[in-house]
C-alpha positions as a Python dict, from the first residue, in 0.01 Angstrom:
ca = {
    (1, 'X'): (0, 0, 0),
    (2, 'X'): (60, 340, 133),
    (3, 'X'): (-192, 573, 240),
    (4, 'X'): (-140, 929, 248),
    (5, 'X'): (-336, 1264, 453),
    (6, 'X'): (-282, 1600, 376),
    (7, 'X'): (-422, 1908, 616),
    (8, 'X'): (-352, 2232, 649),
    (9, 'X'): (-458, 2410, 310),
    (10, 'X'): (-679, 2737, 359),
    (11, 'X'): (-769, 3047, 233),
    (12, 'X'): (-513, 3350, 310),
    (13, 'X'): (-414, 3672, 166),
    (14, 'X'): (-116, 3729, -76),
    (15, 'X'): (188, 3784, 145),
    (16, 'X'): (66, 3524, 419),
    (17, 'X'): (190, 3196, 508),
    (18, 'X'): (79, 2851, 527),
    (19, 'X'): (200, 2557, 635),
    (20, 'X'): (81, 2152, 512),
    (21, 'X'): (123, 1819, 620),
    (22, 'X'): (97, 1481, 494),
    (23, 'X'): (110, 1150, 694),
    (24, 'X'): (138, 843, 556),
    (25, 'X'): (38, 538, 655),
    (26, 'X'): (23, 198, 611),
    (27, 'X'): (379, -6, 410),
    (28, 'X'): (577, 334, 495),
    (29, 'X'): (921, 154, 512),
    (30, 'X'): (909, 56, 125),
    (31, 'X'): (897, 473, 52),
    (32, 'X'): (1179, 622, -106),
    (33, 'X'): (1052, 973, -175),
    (34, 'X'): (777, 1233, -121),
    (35, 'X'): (685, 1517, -254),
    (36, 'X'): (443, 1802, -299),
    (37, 'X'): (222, 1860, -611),
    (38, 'X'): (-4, 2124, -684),
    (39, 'X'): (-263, 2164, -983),
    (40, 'X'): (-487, 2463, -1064),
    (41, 'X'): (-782, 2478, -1231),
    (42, 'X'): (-736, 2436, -1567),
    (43, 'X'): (-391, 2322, -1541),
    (44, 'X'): (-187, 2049, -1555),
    (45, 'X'): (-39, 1899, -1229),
    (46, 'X'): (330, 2003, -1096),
    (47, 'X'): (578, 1951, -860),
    (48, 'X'): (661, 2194, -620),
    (49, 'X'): (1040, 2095, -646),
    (50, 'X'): (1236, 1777, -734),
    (51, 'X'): (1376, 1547, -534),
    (52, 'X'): (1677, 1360, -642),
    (53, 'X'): (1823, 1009, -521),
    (54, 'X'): (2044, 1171, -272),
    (55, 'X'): (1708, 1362, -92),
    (56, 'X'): (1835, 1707, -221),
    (57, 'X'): (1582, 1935, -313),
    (58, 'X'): (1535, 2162, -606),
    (59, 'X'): (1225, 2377, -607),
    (60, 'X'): (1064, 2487, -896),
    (61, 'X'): (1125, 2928, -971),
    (62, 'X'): (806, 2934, -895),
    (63, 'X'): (828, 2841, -540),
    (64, 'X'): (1230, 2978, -525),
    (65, 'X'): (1283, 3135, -204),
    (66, 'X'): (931, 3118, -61),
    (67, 'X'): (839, 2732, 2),
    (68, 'X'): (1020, 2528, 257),
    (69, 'X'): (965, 2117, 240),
    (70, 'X'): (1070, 1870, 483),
    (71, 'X'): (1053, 1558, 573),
    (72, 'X'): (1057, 1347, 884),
    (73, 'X'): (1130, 982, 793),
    (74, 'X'): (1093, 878, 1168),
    (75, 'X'): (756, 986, 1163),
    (76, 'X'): (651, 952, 797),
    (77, 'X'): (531, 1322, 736),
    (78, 'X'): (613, 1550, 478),
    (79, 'X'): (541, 1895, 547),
    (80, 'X'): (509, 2202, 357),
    (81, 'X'): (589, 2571, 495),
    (82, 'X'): (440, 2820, 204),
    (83, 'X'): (574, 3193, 304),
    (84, 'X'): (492, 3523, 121),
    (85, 'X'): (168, 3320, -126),
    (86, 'X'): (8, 3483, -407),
    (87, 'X'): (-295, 3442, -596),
    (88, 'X'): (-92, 3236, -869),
    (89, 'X'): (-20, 2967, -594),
    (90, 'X'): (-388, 2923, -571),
    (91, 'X'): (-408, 2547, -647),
    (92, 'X'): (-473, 2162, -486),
    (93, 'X'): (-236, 2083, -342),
    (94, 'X'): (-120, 1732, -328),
    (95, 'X'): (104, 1491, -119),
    (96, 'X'): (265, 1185, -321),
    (97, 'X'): (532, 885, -290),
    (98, 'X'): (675, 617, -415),
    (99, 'X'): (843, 347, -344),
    (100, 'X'): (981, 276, -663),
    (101, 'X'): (1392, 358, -771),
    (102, 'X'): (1406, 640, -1006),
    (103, 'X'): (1447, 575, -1358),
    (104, 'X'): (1717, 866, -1370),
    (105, 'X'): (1845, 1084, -1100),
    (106, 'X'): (1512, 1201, -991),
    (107, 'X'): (1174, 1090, -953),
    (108, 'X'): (891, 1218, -1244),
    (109, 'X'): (571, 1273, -1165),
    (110, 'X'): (486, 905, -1356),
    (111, 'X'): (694, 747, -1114),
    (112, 'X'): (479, 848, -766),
    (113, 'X'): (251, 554, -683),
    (114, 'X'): (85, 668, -361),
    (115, 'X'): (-115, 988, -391),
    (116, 'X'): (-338, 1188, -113),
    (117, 'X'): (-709, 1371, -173),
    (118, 'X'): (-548, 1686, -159),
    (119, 'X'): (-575, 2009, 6),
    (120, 'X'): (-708, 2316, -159),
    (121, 'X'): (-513, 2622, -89),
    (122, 'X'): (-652, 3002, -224),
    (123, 'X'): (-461, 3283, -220),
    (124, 'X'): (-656, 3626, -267),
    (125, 'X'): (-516, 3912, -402),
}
């Protein structure tokens, strides 16, 4: 079992920054990937970006150019930097891995086991 913490949501104004963390915990060497989701009211939850077999990173258009994500294996955290937010990236935002293989190239949001409370982040306009 893996347990996973996220901090660092808030509420900010559009053009700010924020940053999150997650730690895991617990059977950490049997995780293959992390990842960020987010899910608004209303909405259905998404991923921030995708992360492939190879740990590249593709992040959504949505988060293009503004969202940083990293992770630090050593110390089994997975952090989010969130630069220039807007109201639209008003959401919960949640931490997730797996220790499962992919089924293709990439990891679906089916295939993330391990899943924190989440942090709520607000953006006002």
């Amino acid at each position: 079992q893996v347990q996973l913490m996220e901090s660092g949501g808030g509420s900010v104004q559009a053009g700010g920054s924020l940053r999150l963390s997650c730690v895991a915990s617990g059977h950490t060497a049997g995780i293959y990937a992390m990842n960020w989701f987010r899910q608004a009211p209303g909405k259905e939850r998404e991923e921030v970006a995708i992360i492939d077999s190879e740990d590249r990173i593709t992040y959504t258009d949505s988060v293009k150019g503004r969202f940083i994500m990293s992770r630090d294996k050593a110390k089994n955290t997975l952090s989010l930097q969130m630069n220039n937010l807007k109201p639209e990236d008003t959401a919960m935002y949640y931490c997730a891995a797996t220790d499962l293989l992919p089924l293709t190239d990439s990891w679906s949001i089916r295939e993330y086991r391990y899943w924190g409370q989440g942090t709520q982040v607000t953006v006002s306009s």
